[in-house]
Each structure stands twice: as C-alpha cells, then as structure tokens.
Tab-separated table of C-alpha atoms and ligand atoms in Angstrom:
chain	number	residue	atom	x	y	z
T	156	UNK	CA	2.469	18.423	-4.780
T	157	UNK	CA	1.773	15.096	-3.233
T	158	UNK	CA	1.796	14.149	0.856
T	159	UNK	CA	1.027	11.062	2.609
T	160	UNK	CA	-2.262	11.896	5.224
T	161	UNK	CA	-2.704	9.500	7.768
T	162	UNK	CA	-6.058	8.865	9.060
T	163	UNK	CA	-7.530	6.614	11.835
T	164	UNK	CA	-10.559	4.568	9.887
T	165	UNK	CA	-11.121	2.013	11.673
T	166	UNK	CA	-11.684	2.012	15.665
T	167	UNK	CA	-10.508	-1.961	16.497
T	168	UNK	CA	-11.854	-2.722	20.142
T	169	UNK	CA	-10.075	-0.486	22.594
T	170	UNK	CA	-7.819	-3.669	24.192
T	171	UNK	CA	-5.954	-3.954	20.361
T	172	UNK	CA	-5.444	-0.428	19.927
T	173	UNK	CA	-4.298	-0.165	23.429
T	174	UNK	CA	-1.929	-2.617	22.939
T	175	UNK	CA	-0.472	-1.358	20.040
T	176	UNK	CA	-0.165	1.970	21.458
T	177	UNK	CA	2.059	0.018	23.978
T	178	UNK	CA	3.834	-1.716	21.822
T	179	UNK	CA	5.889	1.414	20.717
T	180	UNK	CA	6.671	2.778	17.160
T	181	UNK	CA	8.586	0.060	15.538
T	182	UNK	CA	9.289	2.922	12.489
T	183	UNK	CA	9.257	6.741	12.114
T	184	UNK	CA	9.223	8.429	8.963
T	185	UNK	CA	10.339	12.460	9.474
T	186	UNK	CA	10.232	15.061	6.788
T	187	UNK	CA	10.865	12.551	4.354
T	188	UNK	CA	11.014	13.798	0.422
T	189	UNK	CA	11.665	11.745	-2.903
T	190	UNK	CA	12.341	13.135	-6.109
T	191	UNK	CA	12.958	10.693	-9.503
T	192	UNK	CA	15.922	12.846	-11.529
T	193	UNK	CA	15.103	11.733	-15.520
T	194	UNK	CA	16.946	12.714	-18.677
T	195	UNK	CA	14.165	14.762	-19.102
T	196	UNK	CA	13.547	16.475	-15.681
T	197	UNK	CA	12.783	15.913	-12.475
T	198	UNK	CA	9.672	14.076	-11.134
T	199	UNK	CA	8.471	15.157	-7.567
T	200	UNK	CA	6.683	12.277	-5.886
T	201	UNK	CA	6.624	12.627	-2.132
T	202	UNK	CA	7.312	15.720	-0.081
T	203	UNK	CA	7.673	16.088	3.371
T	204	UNK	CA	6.020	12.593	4.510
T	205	UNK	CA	5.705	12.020	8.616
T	206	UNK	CA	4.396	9.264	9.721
T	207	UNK	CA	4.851	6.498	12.846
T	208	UNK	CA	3.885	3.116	12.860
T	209	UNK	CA	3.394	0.817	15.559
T	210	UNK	CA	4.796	-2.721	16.173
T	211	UNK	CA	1.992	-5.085	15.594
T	212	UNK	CA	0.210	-2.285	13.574
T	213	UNK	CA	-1.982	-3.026	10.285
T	214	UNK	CA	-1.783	-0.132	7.719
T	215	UNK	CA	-3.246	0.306	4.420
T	216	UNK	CA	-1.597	2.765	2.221
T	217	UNK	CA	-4.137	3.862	-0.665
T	218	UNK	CA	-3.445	6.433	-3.169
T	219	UNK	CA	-4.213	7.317	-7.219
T	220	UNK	CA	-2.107	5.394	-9.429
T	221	UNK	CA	1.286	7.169	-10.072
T	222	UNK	CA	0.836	8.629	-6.749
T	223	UNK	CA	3.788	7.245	-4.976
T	224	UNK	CA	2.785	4.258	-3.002
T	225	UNK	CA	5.479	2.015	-4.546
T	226	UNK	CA	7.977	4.743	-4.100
T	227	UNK	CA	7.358	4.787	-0.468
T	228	UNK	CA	7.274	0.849	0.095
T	229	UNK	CA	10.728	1.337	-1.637
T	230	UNK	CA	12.114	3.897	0.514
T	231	UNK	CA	10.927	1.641	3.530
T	232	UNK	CA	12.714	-1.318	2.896
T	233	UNK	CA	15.448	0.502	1.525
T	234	UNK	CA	15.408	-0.333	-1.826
T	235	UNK	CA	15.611	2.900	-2.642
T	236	UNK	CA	16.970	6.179	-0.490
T	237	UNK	CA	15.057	9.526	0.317
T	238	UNK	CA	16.335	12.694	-1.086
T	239	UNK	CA	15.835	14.444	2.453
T	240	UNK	CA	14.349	13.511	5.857
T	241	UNK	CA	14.302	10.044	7.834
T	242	UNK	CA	13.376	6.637	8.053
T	243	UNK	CA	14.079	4.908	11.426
T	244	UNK	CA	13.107	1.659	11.894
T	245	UNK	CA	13.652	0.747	15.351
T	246	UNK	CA	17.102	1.991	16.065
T	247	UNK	CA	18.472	1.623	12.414
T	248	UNK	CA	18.315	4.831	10.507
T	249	UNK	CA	17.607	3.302	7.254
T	250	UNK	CA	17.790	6.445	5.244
T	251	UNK	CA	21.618	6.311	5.451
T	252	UNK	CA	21.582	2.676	4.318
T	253	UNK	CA	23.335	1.950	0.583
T	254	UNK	CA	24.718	-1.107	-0.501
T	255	UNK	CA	25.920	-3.792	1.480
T	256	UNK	CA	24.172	-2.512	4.663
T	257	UNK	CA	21.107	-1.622	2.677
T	258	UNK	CA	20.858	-5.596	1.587
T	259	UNK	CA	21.739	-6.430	5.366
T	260	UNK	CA	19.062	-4.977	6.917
T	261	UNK	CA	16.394	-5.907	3.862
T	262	UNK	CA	17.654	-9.723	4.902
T	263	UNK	CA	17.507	-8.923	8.434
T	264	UNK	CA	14.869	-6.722	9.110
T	265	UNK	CA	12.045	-6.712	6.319
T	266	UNK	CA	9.783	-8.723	4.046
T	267	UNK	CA	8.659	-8.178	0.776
T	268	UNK	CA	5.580	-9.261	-0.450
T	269	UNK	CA	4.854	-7.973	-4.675
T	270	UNK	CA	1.925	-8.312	-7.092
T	271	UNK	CA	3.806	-10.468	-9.321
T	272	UNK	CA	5.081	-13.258	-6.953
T	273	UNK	CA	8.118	-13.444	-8.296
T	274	UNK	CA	8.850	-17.088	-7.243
T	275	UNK	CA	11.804	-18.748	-9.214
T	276	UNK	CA	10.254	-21.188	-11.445
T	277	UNK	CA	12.457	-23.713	-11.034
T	278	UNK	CA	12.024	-24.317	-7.427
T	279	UNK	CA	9.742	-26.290	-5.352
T	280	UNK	CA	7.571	-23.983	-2.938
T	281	UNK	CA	9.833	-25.377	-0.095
T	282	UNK	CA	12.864	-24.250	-1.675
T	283	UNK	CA	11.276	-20.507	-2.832
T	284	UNK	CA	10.940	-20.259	0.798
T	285	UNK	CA	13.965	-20.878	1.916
T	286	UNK	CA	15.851	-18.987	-0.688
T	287	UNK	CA	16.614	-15.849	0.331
T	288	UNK	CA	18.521	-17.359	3.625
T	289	UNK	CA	20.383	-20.210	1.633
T	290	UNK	CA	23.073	-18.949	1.240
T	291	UNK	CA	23.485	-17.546	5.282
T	292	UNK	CA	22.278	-21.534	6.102
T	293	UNK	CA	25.557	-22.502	7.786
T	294	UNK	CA	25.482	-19.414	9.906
T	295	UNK	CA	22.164	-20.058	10.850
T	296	UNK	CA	21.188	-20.591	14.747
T	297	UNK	CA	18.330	-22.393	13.274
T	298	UNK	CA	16.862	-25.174	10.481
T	299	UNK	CA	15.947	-23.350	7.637
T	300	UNK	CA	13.837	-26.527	5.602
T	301	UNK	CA	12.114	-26.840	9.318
T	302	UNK	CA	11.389	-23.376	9.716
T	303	UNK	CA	10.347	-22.822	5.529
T	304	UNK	CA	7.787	-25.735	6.368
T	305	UNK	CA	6.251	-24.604	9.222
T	306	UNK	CA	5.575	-21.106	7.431
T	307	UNK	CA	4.299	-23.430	4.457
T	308	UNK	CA	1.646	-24.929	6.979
T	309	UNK	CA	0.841	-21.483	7.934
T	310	UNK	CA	-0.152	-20.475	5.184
T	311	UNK	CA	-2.096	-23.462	4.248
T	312	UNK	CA	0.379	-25.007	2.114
T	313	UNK	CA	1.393	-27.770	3.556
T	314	UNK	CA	0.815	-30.247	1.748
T	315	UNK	CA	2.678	-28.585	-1.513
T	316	UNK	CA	5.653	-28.550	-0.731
T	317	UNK	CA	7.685	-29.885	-3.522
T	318	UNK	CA	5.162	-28.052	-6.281
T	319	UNK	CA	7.156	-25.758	-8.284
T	320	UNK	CA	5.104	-22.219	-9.058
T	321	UNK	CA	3.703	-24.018	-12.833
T	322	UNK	CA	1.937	-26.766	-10.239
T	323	UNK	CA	0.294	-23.893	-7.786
T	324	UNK	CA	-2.716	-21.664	-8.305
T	325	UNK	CA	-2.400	-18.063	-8.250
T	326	UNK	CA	-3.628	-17.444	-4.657
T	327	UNK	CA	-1.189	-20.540	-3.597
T	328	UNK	CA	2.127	-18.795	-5.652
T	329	UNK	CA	0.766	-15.496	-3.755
T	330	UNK	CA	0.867	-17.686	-0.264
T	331	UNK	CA	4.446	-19.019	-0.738
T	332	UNK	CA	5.954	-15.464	-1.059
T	333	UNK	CA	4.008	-14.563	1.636
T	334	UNK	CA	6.008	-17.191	3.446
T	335	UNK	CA	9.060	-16.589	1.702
T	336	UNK	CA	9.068	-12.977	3.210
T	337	UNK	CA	8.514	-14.177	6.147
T	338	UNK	CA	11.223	-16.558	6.659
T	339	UNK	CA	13.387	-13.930	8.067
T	340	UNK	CA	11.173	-12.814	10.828
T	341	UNK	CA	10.798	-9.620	9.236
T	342	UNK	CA	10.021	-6.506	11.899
T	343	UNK	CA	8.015	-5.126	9.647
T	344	UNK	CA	6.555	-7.067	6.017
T	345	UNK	CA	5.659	-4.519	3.308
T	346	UNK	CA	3.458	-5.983	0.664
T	347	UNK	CA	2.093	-3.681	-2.474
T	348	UNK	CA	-0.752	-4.759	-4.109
T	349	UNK	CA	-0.423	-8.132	-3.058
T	350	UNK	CA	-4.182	-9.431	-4.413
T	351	UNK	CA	-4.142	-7.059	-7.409
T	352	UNK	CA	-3.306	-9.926	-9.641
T	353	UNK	CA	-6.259	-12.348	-8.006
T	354	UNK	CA	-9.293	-13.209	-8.227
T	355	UNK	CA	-11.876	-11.596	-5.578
T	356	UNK	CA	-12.215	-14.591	-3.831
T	357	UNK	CA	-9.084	-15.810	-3.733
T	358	UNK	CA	-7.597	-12.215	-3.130
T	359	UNK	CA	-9.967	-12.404	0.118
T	360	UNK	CA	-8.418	-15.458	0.878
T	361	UNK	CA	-4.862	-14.097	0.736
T	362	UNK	CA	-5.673	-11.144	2.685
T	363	UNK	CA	-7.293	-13.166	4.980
T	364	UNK	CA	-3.804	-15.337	5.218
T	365	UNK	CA	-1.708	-11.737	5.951
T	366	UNK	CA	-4.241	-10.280	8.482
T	367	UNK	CA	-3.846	-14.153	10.530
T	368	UNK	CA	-0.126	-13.970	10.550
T	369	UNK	CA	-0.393	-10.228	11.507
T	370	UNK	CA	-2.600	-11.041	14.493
T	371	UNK	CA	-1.445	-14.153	15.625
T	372	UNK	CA	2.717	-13.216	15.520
T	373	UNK	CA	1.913	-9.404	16.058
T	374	UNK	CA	3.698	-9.024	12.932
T	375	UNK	CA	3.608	-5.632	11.675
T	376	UNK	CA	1.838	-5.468	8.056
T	377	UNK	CA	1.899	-2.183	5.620
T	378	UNK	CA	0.193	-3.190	2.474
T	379	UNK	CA	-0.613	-0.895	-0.024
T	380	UNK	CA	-3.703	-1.378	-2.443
T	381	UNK	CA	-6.453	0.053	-4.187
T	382	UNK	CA	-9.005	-1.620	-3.050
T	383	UNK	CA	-11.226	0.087	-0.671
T	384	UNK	CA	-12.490	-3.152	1.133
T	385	UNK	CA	-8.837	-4.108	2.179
T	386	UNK	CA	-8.186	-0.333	3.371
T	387	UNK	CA	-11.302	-0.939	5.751
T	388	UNK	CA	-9.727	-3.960	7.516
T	389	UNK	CA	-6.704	-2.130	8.110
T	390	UNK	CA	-6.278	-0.576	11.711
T	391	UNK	CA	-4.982	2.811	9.717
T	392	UNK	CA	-5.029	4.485	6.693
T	393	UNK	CA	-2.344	6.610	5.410
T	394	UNK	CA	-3.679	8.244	1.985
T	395	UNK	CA	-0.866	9.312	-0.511
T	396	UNK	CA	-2.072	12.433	-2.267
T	397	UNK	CA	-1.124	13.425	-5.933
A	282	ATP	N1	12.672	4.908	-11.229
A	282	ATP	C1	11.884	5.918	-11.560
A	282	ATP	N2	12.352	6.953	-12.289
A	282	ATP	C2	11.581	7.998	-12.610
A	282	ATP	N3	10.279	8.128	-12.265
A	282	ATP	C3	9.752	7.128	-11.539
A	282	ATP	C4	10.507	5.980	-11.156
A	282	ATP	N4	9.713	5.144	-10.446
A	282	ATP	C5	8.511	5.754	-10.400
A	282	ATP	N5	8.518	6.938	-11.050
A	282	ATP	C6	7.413	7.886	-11.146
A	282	ATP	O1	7.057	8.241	-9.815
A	282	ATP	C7	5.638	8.334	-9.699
A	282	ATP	C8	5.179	7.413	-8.568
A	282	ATP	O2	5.390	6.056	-8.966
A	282	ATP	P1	4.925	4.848	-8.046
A	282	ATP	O3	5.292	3.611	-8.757
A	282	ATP	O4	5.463	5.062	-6.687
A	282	ATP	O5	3.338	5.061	-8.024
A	282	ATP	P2	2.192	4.150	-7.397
A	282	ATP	O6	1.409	5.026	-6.485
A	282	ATP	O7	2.781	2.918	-6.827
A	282	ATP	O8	1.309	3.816	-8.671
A	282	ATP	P3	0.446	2.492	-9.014
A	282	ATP	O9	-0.796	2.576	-8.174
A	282	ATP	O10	0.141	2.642	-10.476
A	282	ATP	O11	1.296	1.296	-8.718
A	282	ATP	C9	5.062	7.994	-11.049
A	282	ATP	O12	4.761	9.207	-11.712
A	282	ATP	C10	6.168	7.271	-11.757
A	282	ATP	O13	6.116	7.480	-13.125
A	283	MG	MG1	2.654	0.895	-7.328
C-alpha cells in the first residue's frame, strides 16, 4: 500500500510563501493510481495520490527506494499514463495524453533533468542544449544557439561551449542538462536524483545551480532525492510511502 503525504517542512519567510500561494496551482494531481502489469503479476506502486503544486513552488519528493518516486516523475511529464485519477497541469489534462500529444506537451511544457545526464557524446555542450528544439528551429519565434548560450552562462558554463560531455566534469555534464531542459521554458522542470551521481560538493553546487534558476525565473522545480539535506531546502515535502 503506498501514498504520497505531503508535508510543509520548511516555513520560507512569509512574503515567498505568500507569493506562491498567489501564484496559483500550476498542477493538480487527483486520485491518481499506477499499477506496473508484469508477466508475472501485477505491481501496485501508487494509490490514490492528491497533491497541488504551485507555480514558482520548490518540492522535494523523498521516499524508500522502489517506492515510486520515478514512477510519479513519469506520470508527470507524461512519460508514462496513470491507471486512474488526474494530472492537470495548468489547463492540459495530461493523464489523457499518449503519443504524439504526449511528446507535444513534454517539448512544450516540461523539463527533464536525470541522474545519468544523458548528454549525446558527440555533441558540444552548445549543441546538447539546443537539441531537443533542433529540429522545431525554423518554426521558432526565437534564436535557439542565442538562447542555448545564455542558459550555458546561467549555469556557469559559459565559457565551454564547444566541450563535448568527455571534456566536462561531472557537475559541468549535470549543468548542461540542466540547461538543456530548460531550453524550452519548461512550466514545470522535474529532475530525479539529479546529484545522486556527484560528489558532495559538487552535488551542492548543482543544487545550488537549480534552486538559482528556480528563484530567479520563478521556475517551478520538483526534484526527487534521497538526500535529506536537499529535502530541507525545498519549500515542501511530499513523502512517497511504501
Ligand atoms: N516498467 C516497470 N514495470 C514493472 N515494474 C516497474 C516498472 N518500473 C518500475 N517498476 C517497479 O515499481 C516500483 C517503483 O519503482 P520506481 O522506479 O518508481 O521507484 P523509486 O522510488 O524511484 O526507487 P529508487 O529510489 O530506487 O529510484 C519498484 O518496485 C519497481 O520495481
Ligand atoms: Mg527512482
């Protein structure tokens, strides 16, 4: 049997919660339920999740291993679909999303930030950046290399931009896909473990990168993790129970 809980832990000063409160819910989850159907049975991982989060909102989503935090990420971005119940993100019910419209709205709407990086290796940062748009670029009402470099120098990075991933560190690969989901605008940038594969120190700087793009754009930020420390900085908790 395994819920999501959410929890205040953190009391920010009054003005940022206020403001967030203002702000709105930017998504809704209602009811929601997932179940995994194997050869060999059926695996029940979430069940009857409800949850709202706020535009502008930082929330940490901590659980046991195997409890479903990836699973929910998933079913966020639509990468996956719920068995029952709803997602809403802003107006867009993203539970009935499959397919073509599912991969619309996760190049429209979200950001993606994973453990692993997964930057192509043989691309400079500049171009990691701007790959998920290049092949919209002609539609564009905007300069993709422009925009992919001034994310770059956001995150510190701007004076690598033609390294490929084997000529970054670990914490730098990490900082290009945090630009790379970016690079849409993303209403909402879901990250799961996103220092589990760093270094304290350079995990803390990472984190450090996220929560500066979250405050300064008001970018909404869900990242899941382990690590108690991160789940402190957060301005919620939601707990995913096994
Ligand atoms: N595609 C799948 N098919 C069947 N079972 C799955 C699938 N993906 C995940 N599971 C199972 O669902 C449960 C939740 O997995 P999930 O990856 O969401 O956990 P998690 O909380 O992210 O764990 P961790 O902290 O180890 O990353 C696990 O028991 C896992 O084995
Ligand atoms: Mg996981």
């Amino acid at each position: 049997m395994e819920q999501a809980q959410d929890s205040t832990t953190k009391q920010d000063s009054t003005t940022k919660q206020e403001i967030i409160q203002k702000n709105g819910p930017i998504l809704r989850v209602k009811d929601m339920s997932k179940t995994y159907k194997t050869p060999t049975g059926s695996v029940s991982v979430l069940q009857h999740v409800n949850f709202e989060v706020q535009q502008g909102e930082y929330i940490a989503i901590t659980g046991s291993s195997g409890s479903g935090k990836t699973t929910l990420l998933m079913l966020l971005g639509a990468l996956d679909t719920p068995d029952n119940g709803e997602i809403w993100l802003d107006t867009t019910a993203v539970h009935t999303l499959r397919g073509v419209a599912a991969a619309d709205f996760r190049r429209e709407k979200v950001g993606f930030v994973f453990q692993l990086f997964y930057l192509l290796p043989t691309m400079t940062a500049l171009e990691n950046v701007m790959a998920p748009l290049l092949p919209y670029s002609r539609k564009l009402d905007f300069n993709l290399k422009k925009r992919a470099q001034v994310l770059l120098e956001r995150v510190g990075l701007g004076d690598r931009l033609d390294h490929p991933p084997t000529r970054l560190s670990g914490g730098e690969q990490q900082r290009v896909a945090i630009a790379r989901a970016l690079i849409n605008q993303p209403r909402v940038l879901l990250a799961d473990e996103p220092t589990g594969n760093l270094d304290p120190k350079t995990g803390t700087e990472v984190l450090h990168v996220l929560r500066e793009l979250q405050e300064s754009g008001n970018q909404t930020l869900i990242i899941v993790t382990h690590d108690p420390e991160i789940a402190r900085t957060a301005d919620r908790h939601i707990q995913v129970q096994q």
